[in-house]
Amino acid sequence: MELKRVVVTGLGAVTPVGNTPEETWENLVAGKSGAAPITLFDASKFKTQFACEVKGLNMNDYIDRKEARKMDRYTQLALVAATQAVADSKIDAEGVDKDRVGVIFGVGIGGIKTFEDEVKYYGLHEADGPKFNPFFIPKMIADIASGQISIKYGFHGPNYTTTSACASSTNALADAFNVIRLGKASAIVAGGAEAAICACGVGGFNAMHALSTRNDDPEHASRPFSASRDGFIMGEGAGCLILEELEHAKARGAKIYAEMVGEGMSADAHHITASHPEGLGAILVMKNALEDAGLKPEDIDYINVHGTSTHVGDISEAKAIKEVFGESAYKLNISSTKSMTGHLLGAAGAVEAMATVLAVKNDIVPPTINHVEGDNDEELDYNLNFTFNKAQKREVRAAISNTFGFGGHNACVVFKKYAE
């Protein structure tokens, strides 16, 4: 069976550094931080009092006010990104067979704020018995974003959610890619969303000592590959890519951003939260992705790394890159856009894949910000090009995006310039 070719024909994003793909990309290239004091709840008594929130977004521009009240914030963000991507690609245009358009959306946690609110305000503390909102379950469940997107557009194709912690939306992209190249759909609205900046989310990650506590300097707190890093910064948002079978896209005159050519998946099988110290799972996932794409290490020009700004994670990923790419590792550009967006958890993979696609399209690598001279970790090889502080122009023929999740879940996707 000959596999179909898959291309990217639409983008959507709402992130801590921009409420559209264009604004997000512009600010990533400019090295703008999205970190600031938390406004979504009173964090004054928490160890971490800042995060990377979505700012200035009017949900009513995208979602009816009455309908929005029936949705958790993560679903609202998913709908915004999907609405942008569908409009960009025109995959909902008259003549498109909606039975062959699906939705695969990832989320790491789901409606955690809805759960928090229901238990705190409505449910278990009522004197005369529990009284829950009838929309509690539909707002909270992890699969509802993909359902809401398909309902909005009448897309009848494959529809489900991937949940693999911080690898969730990269797994969504990988699944969408495979569904299309096997001929089971013509296009998939693929991506991920997350909105966990709430008391439970921040408090839970604080209890694990996973978050930075640099409350006096939020903008410079996310500093991947710097010795002074002290944890990741919680982010929220959504990213969406329209993946489409090439001939279907050409037949309807769709614009093409890039071609998706491979995916990889693996497990660390090591620890519930920490990556393998030698990067064994990361090595395997990148090797798998390159093999699937039919590319050699020297064909890759850029890696959008997982790079969360944690000690073990940054070191293990850098080791993995050296192992997989050998001498070619020193010719790569490596960057962590989490230094600007924070960690969007289940949405991270989709937003970072979008950045990877635009790096391929525009021949620009966004930076890893917040590194200062001399702030070097003796366990890291600084001969690698981490693209510190300033975007770099270079030819980007092909690029990969890594995401790794709690539980040892690893996923990687590969994009290259589209050519006939």
Tab-separated table of C-alpha atoms in Angstrom:
chain	number	residue	atom	x	y	z
A	1	MET	CA	0.000	0.000	0.000
A	2	GLU	CA	1.383	3.368	-1.002
A	3	LEU	CA	1.185	5.880	1.828
A	4	LYS	CA	-0.371	9.273	1.135
A	5	ARG	CA	1.638	12.469	1.528
A	6	VAL	CA	0.505	14.841	4.280
A	7	VAL	CA	0.826	18.621	4.286
A	8	VAL	CA	-0.015	21.476	6.667
A	9	THR	CA	-2.684	23.763	5.199
A	10	GLY	CA	-3.843	25.782	8.209
A	11	LEU	CA	-2.583	27.119	11.535
A	12	GLY	CA	-4.254	28.372	14.697
A	13	ALA	CA	-2.794	29.475	18.012
A	14	VAL	CA	-3.685	31.313	21.173
A	15	THR	CA	-0.669	31.507	23.471
A	16	PRO	CA	0.921	33.563	26.237
A	17	VAL	CA	2.782	35.568	23.587
A	18	GLY	CA	0.023	36.047	21.032
A	19	ASN	CA	-3.647	35.419	20.280
A	20	THR	CA	-3.059	34.419	16.652
A	21	PRO	CA	-0.386	32.376	14.876
A	22	GLU	CA	1.016	35.551	13.310
A	23	GLU	CA	1.293	37.412	16.617
A	24	THR	CA	2.702	34.355	18.368
A	25	TRP	CA	5.343	33.827	15.686
A	26	GLU	CA	6.337	37.498	15.620
A	27	ASN	CA	6.865	37.529	19.384
A	28	LEU	CA	8.710	34.211	19.410
A	29	VAL	CA	11.154	35.511	16.823
A	30	ALA	CA	11.492	38.736	18.824
A	31	GLY	CA	12.286	36.780	22.007
A	32	LYS	CA	9.350	38.097	24.019
A	33	SER	CA	8.530	36.459	27.353
A	34	GLY	CA	4.915	35.676	28.213
A	35	ALA	CA	5.548	35.321	31.958
A	36	ALA	CA	3.876	37.692	34.423
A	37	PRO	CA	2.158	37.615	37.830
A	38	ILE	CA	-0.903	35.356	37.913
A	39	THR	CA	-4.236	37.095	37.412
A	40	LEU	CA	-6.537	34.083	36.961
A	41	PHE	CA	-6.683	33.417	40.731
A	42	ASP	CA	-5.207	34.760	43.957
A	43	ALA	CA	-1.760	33.150	44.082
A	44	SER	CA	-0.387	35.334	46.872
A	45	LYS	CA	0.023	32.388	49.259
A	46	PHE	CA	1.557	30.028	46.705
A	47	LYS	CA	5.266	29.311	46.282
A	48	THR	CA	4.921	30.270	42.633
A	49	GLN	CA	2.960	33.441	41.941
A	50	PHE	CA	3.516	33.888	38.212
A	51	ALA	CA	2.726	32.017	35.023
A	52	CYS	CA	2.386	32.419	31.269
A	53	GLU	CA	-1.269	33.335	30.836
A	54	VAL	CA	-3.170	34.095	27.637
A	55	LYS	CA	-3.695	37.868	27.635
A	56	GLY	CA	-6.286	40.186	26.112
A	57	LEU	CA	-8.306	37.484	24.378
A	58	ASN	CA	-12.017	38.192	23.891
A	59	MET	CA	-13.640	34.759	23.790
A	60	ASN	CA	-16.857	36.348	22.516
A	61	ASP	CA	-15.105	37.071	19.236
A	62	TYR	CA	-15.069	33.321	18.660
A	63	ILE	CA	-17.705	31.705	20.901
A	64	ASP	CA	-21.264	32.690	21.736
A	65	ARG	CA	-21.392	33.979	25.298
A	66	LYS	CA	-24.121	31.518	26.322
A	67	GLU	CA	-22.277	28.558	24.829
A	68	ALA	CA	-18.975	29.608	26.413
A	69	ARG	CA	-20.531	29.244	29.876
A	70	LYS	CA	-20.974	25.544	29.138
A	71	MET	CA	-17.266	25.074	28.447
A	72	ASP	CA	-14.144	24.874	30.576
A	73	ARG	CA	-11.461	27.393	29.654
A	74	TYR	CA	-9.364	24.707	27.973
A	75	THR	CA	-12.215	23.909	25.578
A	76	GLN	CA	-12.725	27.594	24.844
A	77	LEU	CA	-9.040	27.963	23.969
A	78	ALA	CA	-9.200	24.856	21.782
A	79	LEU	CA	-12.156	26.272	19.873
A	80	VAL	CA	-10.358	29.566	19.311
A	81	ALA	CA	-7.270	27.880	17.846
A	82	ALA	CA	-9.354	25.479	15.759
A	83	THR	CA	-11.526	28.310	14.444
A	84	GLN	CA	-8.415	30.180	13.299
A	85	ALA	CA	-6.912	27.083	11.655
A	86	VAL	CA	-10.120	26.101	9.857
A	87	ALA	CA	-10.517	29.652	8.526
A	88	ASP	CA	-6.863	29.702	7.449
A	89	SER	CA	-7.160	26.424	5.552
A	90	LYS	CA	-10.788	26.812	4.361
A	91	ILE	CA	-11.248	23.119	5.080
A	92	ASP	CA	-14.919	23.833	5.852
A	93	ALA	CA	-15.552	25.244	2.381
A	94	GLU	CA	-18.475	24.122	0.233
A	95	GLY	CA	-17.560	21.004	-1.687
A	96	VAL	CA	-15.285	19.516	0.990
A	97	ASP	CA	-16.559	16.095	2.092
A	98	LYS	CA	-17.003	16.604	5.829
A	99	ASP	CA	-17.362	12.858	6.345
A	100	ARG	CA	-13.637	12.683	5.604
A	101	VAL	CA	-12.559	15.534	7.878
A	102	GLY	CA	-11.850	14.594	11.497
A	103	VAL	CA	-10.681	16.130	14.748
A	104	ILE	CA	-7.921	14.730	16.966
A	105	PHE	CA	-7.075	17.023	19.865
A	106	GLY	CA	-4.763	16.426	22.803
A	107	VAL	CA	-5.009	17.559	26.406
A	108	GLY	CA	-2.922	16.617	29.413
A	109	ILE	CA	-5.383	17.316	32.207
A	110	GLY	CA	-8.655	18.690	30.859
A	111	GLY	CA	-11.190	20.672	32.835
A	112	ILE	CA	-9.282	20.977	36.098
A	113	LYS	CA	-10.666	24.450	36.874
A	114	THR	CA	-14.227	23.191	36.381
A	115	PHE	CA	-13.519	20.323	38.775
A	116	GLU	CA	-11.990	22.694	41.312
A	117	ASP	CA	-14.933	25.087	41.139
A	118	GLU	CA	-17.605	22.418	41.389
A	119	VAL	CA	-16.114	20.752	44.446
A	120	LYS	CA	-15.349	24.063	46.122
A	121	TYR	CA	-18.549	25.960	45.464
A	122	TYR	CA	-21.354	23.624	44.470
A	123	GLY	CA	-20.959	20.031	45.435
A	124	LEU	CA	-19.765	18.335	48.532
A	125	HIS	CA	-20.153	21.194	51.018
A	126	GLU	CA	-23.891	21.813	50.572
A	127	ALA	CA	-25.677	21.301	53.887
A	128	ASP	CA	-28.642	19.506	52.332
A	129	GLY	CA	-26.629	17.306	49.977
A	130	PRO	CA	-24.503	17.587	46.848
A	131	LYS	CA	-25.746	19.981	44.169
A	132	PHE	CA	-23.716	19.859	40.998
A	133	ASN	CA	-24.081	21.913	37.840
A	134	PRO	CA	-25.621	19.756	35.070
A	135	PHE	CA	-22.744	20.857	32.796
A	136	PHE	CA	-20.091	19.708	35.301
A	137	ILE	CA	-19.186	16.461	33.534
A	138	PRO	CA	-19.450	17.748	29.922
A	139	LYS	CA	-17.249	20.719	30.850
A	140	MET	CA	-14.650	18.650	32.666
A	141	ILE	CA	-14.036	15.581	30.535
A	142	ALA	CA	-10.844	15.498	28.499
A	143	ASP	CA	-12.431	14.569	25.161
A	144	ILE	CA	-14.950	17.403	24.984
A	145	ALA	CA	-12.770	19.872	23.041
A	146	SER	CA	-12.527	17.577	20.024
A	147	GLY	CA	-16.261	16.964	20.305
A	148	GLN	CA	-17.062	20.674	20.403
A	149	ILE	CA	-14.893	21.378	17.351
A	150	SER	CA	-16.558	18.651	15.303
A	151	ILE	CA	-20.014	19.848	16.374
A	152	LYS	CA	-19.243	23.421	15.336
A	153	TYR	CA	-18.222	22.430	11.816
A	154	GLY	CA	-20.074	19.174	11.219
A	155	PHE	CA	-16.866	17.200	10.726
A	156	HIS	CA	-17.858	13.515	10.791
A	157	GLY	CA	-14.433	11.925	10.421
A	158	PRO	CA	-12.311	10.317	13.175
A	159	ASN	CA	-12.841	12.185	16.425
A	160	TYR	CA	-11.026	11.588	19.687
A	161	THR	CA	-8.564	12.902	22.257
A	162	THR	CA	-4.999	11.879	23.009
A	163	THR	CA	-3.765	12.139	26.587
A	164	SER	CA	-0.092	11.515	27.312
A	165	ALA	CA	0.718	14.387	29.664
A	166	CYS	CA	2.954	16.950	27.988
A	167	ALA	CA	3.265	14.807	24.835
A	168	SER	CA	-0.516	14.815	24.294
A	169	SER	CA	-0.841	17.146	21.332
A	170	THR	CA	2.243	15.771	19.583
A	171	ASN	CA	0.592	12.366	19.829
A	172	ALA	CA	-2.524	13.979	18.337
A	173	LEU	CA	-0.472	15.212	15.382
A	174	ALA	CA	1.167	11.801	14.977
A	175	ASP	CA	-2.198	10.038	14.992
A	176	ALA	CA	-3.664	12.532	12.522
A	177	PHE	CA	-0.670	12.047	10.232
A	178	ASN	CA	-1.103	8.281	10.285
A	179	VAL	CA	-4.876	8.395	9.757
A	180	ILE	CA	-4.411	10.555	6.651
A	181	ARG	CA	-1.478	8.735	5.112
A	182	LEU	CA	-3.362	5.436	5.499
A	183	GLY	CA	-6.240	6.962	3.541
A	184	LYS	CA	-8.783	6.901	6.365
A	185	ALA	CA	-9.410	10.670	6.199
A	186	SER	CA	-8.697	13.555	3.843
A	187	ALA	CA	-7.929	16.076	6.577
A	188	ILE	CA	-7.694	16.282	10.353
A	189	VAL	CA	-8.044	19.283	12.645
A	190	ALA	CA	-5.200	18.350	14.984
A	191	GLY	CA	-3.719	20.037	18.019
A	192	GLY	CA	-4.066	20.488	21.735
A	193	ALA	CA	-5.196	22.789	24.504
A	194	GLU	CA	-4.632	23.264	28.222
A	195	ALA	CA	-5.783	25.672	30.934
A	196	ALA	CA	-4.414	24.587	34.288
A	197	ILE	CA	-3.404	27.927	35.788
A	198	CYS	CA	-5.600	27.561	38.842
A	199	ALA	CA	-5.108	26.705	42.514
A	200	CYS	CA	-5.088	22.952	41.882
A	201	GLY	CA	-2.742	23.176	38.925
A	202	VAL	CA	-0.172	25.510	40.426
A	203	GLY	CA	-0.482	24.007	43.903
A	204	GLY	CA	-0.050	20.489	42.573
A	205	PHE	CA	3.061	21.270	40.577
A	206	ASN	CA	4.446	23.314	43.490
A	207	ALA	CA	4.070	20.270	45.719
A	208	MET	CA	6.254	18.345	43.259
A	209	HIS	CA	8.889	21.138	43.289
A	210	ALA	CA	8.494	21.315	39.496
A	211	LEU	CA	7.840	25.056	39.070
A	212	SER	CA	10.213	27.981	39.178
A	213	THR	CA	9.763	30.177	42.241
A	214	ARG	CA	11.535	33.212	40.819
A	215	ASN	CA	8.624	35.482	41.791
A	216	ASP	CA	10.762	38.624	41.748
A	217	ASP	CA	11.682	38.200	38.070
A	218	PRO	CA	9.005	36.258	36.128
A	219	GLU	CA	10.110	37.367	32.658
A	220	HIS	CA	13.524	35.777	33.112
A	221	ALA	CA	12.420	32.714	35.077
A	222	SER	CA	12.220	30.256	32.174
A	223	ARG	CA	15.849	29.694	31.286
A	224	PRO	CA	16.391	26.338	29.562
A	225	PHE	CA	19.991	25.134	29.369
A	226	SER	CA	21.222	27.692	31.907
A	227	ALA	CA	22.799	26.587	35.177
A	228	SER	CA	20.509	28.850	37.234
A	229	ARG	CA	17.257	27.273	35.984
A	230	ASP	CA	14.965	26.290	38.848
A	231	GLY	CA	11.929	24.710	37.211
A	232	PHE	CA	9.372	25.281	34.496
A	233	ILE	CA	6.767	28.034	34.193
A	234	MET	CA	3.137	27.027	33.862
A	235	GLY	CA	1.552	28.130	30.610
A	236	GLU	CA	-1.865	27.887	29.000
A	237	GLY	CA	-3.203	28.086	25.481
A	238	ALA	CA	-3.948	26.046	22.388
A	239	GLY	CA	-2.399	25.220	19.047
A	240	CYS	CA	-3.972	23.718	15.947
A	241	LEU	CA	-2.672	22.447	12.616
A	242	ILE	CA	-4.811	21.360	9.692
A	243	LEU	CA	-3.130	18.248	8.332
A	244	GLU	CA	-4.339	17.290	4.878
A	245	GLU	CA	-3.682	14.693	2.209
A	246	LEU	CA	-1.570	16.336	-0.480
A	247	GLU	CA	-3.716	15.593	-3.520
A	248	HIS	CA	-6.852	16.695	-1.662
A	249	ALA	CA	-5.125	19.976	-0.760
A	250	LYS	CA	-3.913	20.560	-4.316
A	251	ALA	CA	-7.305	19.799	-5.812
A	252	ARG	CA	-8.945	22.572	-3.820
A	253	GLY	CA	-6.086	25.030	-4.234
A	254	ALA	CA	-5.076	25.107	-0.567
A	255	LYS	CA	-1.940	26.931	0.494
A	256	ILE	CA	0.745	24.656	1.896
A	257	TYR	CA	3.002	25.678	4.786
A	258	ALA	CA	5.153	22.545	4.944
A	259	GLU	CA	5.019	18.795	4.569
A	260	MET	CA	4.795	16.468	7.572
A	261	VAL	CA	6.993	13.504	6.809
A	262	GLY	CA	7.391	11.466	9.978
A	263	GLU	CA	6.584	10.773	13.599
A	264	GLY	CA	8.156	8.858	16.418
A	265	MET	CA	6.949	7.526	19.738
A	266	SER	CA	8.693	5.818	22.642
A	267	ALA	CA	8.609	5.298	26.400
A	268	ASP	CA	11.316	5.984	28.965
A	269	ALA	CA	10.013	3.160	31.177
A	270	HIS	CA	12.021	4.793	33.936
A	271	HIS	CA	10.161	7.101	36.345
A	272	ILE	CA	6.717	8.665	36.751
A	273	THR	CA	7.983	12.239	36.370
A	274	ALA	CA	11.724	12.338	35.597
A	275	SER	CA	13.158	11.645	32.157
A	276	HIS	CA	15.817	8.966	31.843
A	277	PRO	CA	19.111	10.631	32.877
A	278	GLU	CA	20.892	9.345	29.773
A	279	GLY	CA	18.001	10.270	27.494
A	280	LEU	CA	17.296	6.717	26.363
A	281	GLY	CA	13.648	7.354	25.533
A	282	ALA	CA	14.526	10.619	23.794
A	283	ILE	CA	17.182	8.853	21.727
A	284	LEU	CA	14.719	6.201	20.628
A	285	VAL	CA	11.912	8.620	19.768
A	286	MET	CA	14.140	10.784	17.551
A	287	LYS	CA	15.621	7.728	15.825
A	288	ASN	CA	12.124	6.403	15.216
A	289	ALA	CA	10.983	9.735	13.797
A	290	LEU	CA	13.952	10.060	11.452
A	291	GLU	CA	13.505	6.495	10.218
A	292	ASP	CA	9.798	7.062	9.624
A	293	ALA	CA	10.573	10.237	7.688
A	294	GLY	CA	13.261	8.558	5.613
A	295	LEU	CA	15.734	11.239	6.673
A	296	LYS	CA	19.301	11.110	7.933
A	297	PRO	CA	20.573	13.108	10.925
A	298	GLU	CA	22.412	15.496	8.596
A	299	ASP	CA	19.103	16.346	6.840
A	300	ILE	CA	17.757	18.091	9.954
A	301	ASP	CA	18.584	21.761	10.469
A	302	TYR	CA	16.512	22.625	13.555
A	303	ILE	CA	15.128	20.934	16.659
A	304	ASN	CA	12.410	22.594	18.708
A	305	VAL	CA	13.334	20.822	21.916
A	306	HIS	CA	11.161	19.895	24.877
A	307	GLY	CA	13.513	22.099	26.944
A	308	THR	CA	11.368	22.850	29.970
A	309	SER	CA	14.036	24.553	32.114
A	310	THR	CA	14.404	21.656	34.551
A	311	HIS	CA	17.779	20.279	35.523
A	312	VAL	CA	17.470	16.603	34.574
A	313	GLY	CA	15.260	17.190	31.531
A	314	ASP	CA	17.529	19.696	29.796
A	315	ILE	CA	20.637	17.590	30.339
A	316	SER	CA	19.086	14.309	29.204
A	317	GLU	CA	17.654	15.853	26.024
A	318	ALA	CA	20.984	17.426	25.103
A	319	LYS	CA	22.701	14.063	25.621
A	320	ALA	CA	20.104	12.408	23.404
A	321	ILE	CA	20.645	14.922	20.609
A	322	LYS	CA	24.401	14.293	20.648
A	323	GLU	CA	23.841	10.536	20.572
A	324	VAL	CA	21.371	10.610	17.669
A	325	PHE	CA	22.984	13.306	15.525
A	326	GLY	CA	26.668	12.743	16.202
A	327	GLU	CA	28.837	15.372	14.500
A	328	SER	CA	25.727	16.778	12.839
A	329	ALA	CA	24.500	17.873	16.270
A	330	TYR	CA	26.964	20.763	16.105
A	331	LYS	CA	25.505	21.988	12.801
A	332	LEU	CA	21.940	22.098	14.143
A	333	ASN	CA	20.061	24.951	15.658
A	334	ILE	CA	18.393	23.933	18.903
A	335	SER	CA	15.896	26.126	20.700
A	336	SER	CA	13.263	25.971	23.401
A	337	THR	CA	10.283	28.206	22.731
A	338	LYS	CA	9.129	27.326	26.261
A	339	SER	CA	11.606	29.974	27.372
A	340	MET	CA	8.967	32.410	26.072
A	341	THR	CA	5.613	30.610	26.223
A	342	GLY	CA	6.208	28.663	29.410
A	343	HIS	CA	5.107	25.040	29.451
A	344	LEU	CA	1.644	24.617	27.956
A	345	LEU	CA	1.442	20.995	29.125
A	346	GLY	CA	-0.971	19.163	26.799
A	347	ALA	CA	-0.950	22.080	24.336
A	348	ALA	CA	2.854	22.353	24.197
A	349	GLY	CA	3.390	19.963	21.307
A	350	ALA	CA	0.901	21.645	18.987
A	351	VAL	CA	2.151	25.171	19.665
A	352	GLU	CA	5.761	24.065	19.265
A	353	ALA	CA	4.943	22.132	16.085
A	354	MET	CA	3.413	25.311	14.691
A	355	ALA	CA	6.625	27.183	15.533
A	356	THR	CA	8.624	24.401	13.868
A	357	VAL	CA	6.497	24.605	10.709
A	358	LEU	CA	6.991	28.374	10.539
A	359	ALA	CA	10.733	27.981	11.070
A	360	VAL	CA	10.789	25.674	8.043
A	361	LYS	CA	8.626	28.027	6.004
A	362	ASN	CA	10.444	31.245	6.923
A	363	ASP	CA	14.034	30.006	7.404
A	364	ILE	CA	14.216	31.581	10.853
A	365	VAL	CA	14.947	29.790	14.137
A	366	PRO	CA	13.330	31.387	17.218
A	367	PRO	CA	15.638	31.798	20.209
A	368	THR	CA	16.054	30.278	23.639
A	369	ILE	CA	15.867	33.411	25.770
A	370	ASN	CA	17.165	34.291	29.241
A	371	HIS	CA	20.676	32.894	28.984
A	372	VAL	CA	23.400	35.197	30.275
A	373	GLU	CA	27.109	34.880	29.715
A	374	GLY	CA	28.748	32.521	32.182
A	375	ASP	CA	25.473	30.933	33.340
A	376	ASN	CA	26.682	27.582	32.100
A	377	ASP	CA	25.944	24.110	33.440
A	378	GLU	CA	29.057	21.958	33.551
A	379	GLU	CA	26.975	18.960	32.445
A	380	LEU	CA	25.935	20.623	29.168
A	381	ASP	CA	27.972	20.928	25.972
A	382	TYR	CA	27.827	24.580	24.974
A	383	ASN	CA	29.381	23.825	21.609
A	384	LEU	CA	25.827	22.890	20.682
A	385	ASN	CA	23.960	25.839	19.203
A	386	PHE	CA	21.106	26.497	21.640
A	387	THR	CA	20.189	29.684	19.708
A	388	PHE	CA	20.547	31.751	22.853
A	389	ASN	CA	18.709	35.083	23.111
A	390	LYS	CA	18.429	36.020	19.446
A	391	ALA	CA	16.647	34.416	16.499
A	392	GLN	CA	18.925	33.143	13.749
A	393	LYS	CA	18.286	33.182	10.016
A	394	ARG	CA	19.354	30.029	8.244
A	395	GLU	CA	18.040	27.570	5.712
A	396	VAL	CA	15.729	25.135	7.485
A	397	ARG	CA	15.212	22.244	5.088
A	398	ALA	CA	13.709	19.971	7.716
A	399	ALA	CA	13.043	20.201	11.438
A	400	ILE	CA	11.716	18.145	14.306
A	401	SER	CA	9.744	18.964	17.431
A	402	ASN	CA	10.197	16.963	20.638
A	403	THR	CA	7.742	16.599	23.501
A	404	PHE	CA	8.148	14.395	26.552
A	405	GLY	CA	5.507	13.789	29.224
A	406	PHE	CA	5.178	12.568	32.804
A	407	GLY	CA	4.912	8.792	32.743
A	408	GLY	CA	7.793	8.554	30.286
A	409	HIS	CA	5.758	9.370	27.160
A	410	ASN	CA	7.881	10.641	24.263
A	411	ALA	CA	6.644	11.918	20.906
A	412	CYS	CA	8.393	13.582	17.992
A	413	VAL	CA	7.162	14.967	14.676
A	414	VAL	CA	9.123	15.860	11.523
A	415	PHE	CA	8.387	18.598	8.986
A	416	LYS	CA	10.217	19.620	5.835
A	417	LYS	CA	9.861	22.148	3.058
A	418	TYR	CA	7.122	21.185	0.629
A	419	ALA	CA	8.248	20.387	-2.889
A	420	GLU	CA	6.414	18.673	-5.733
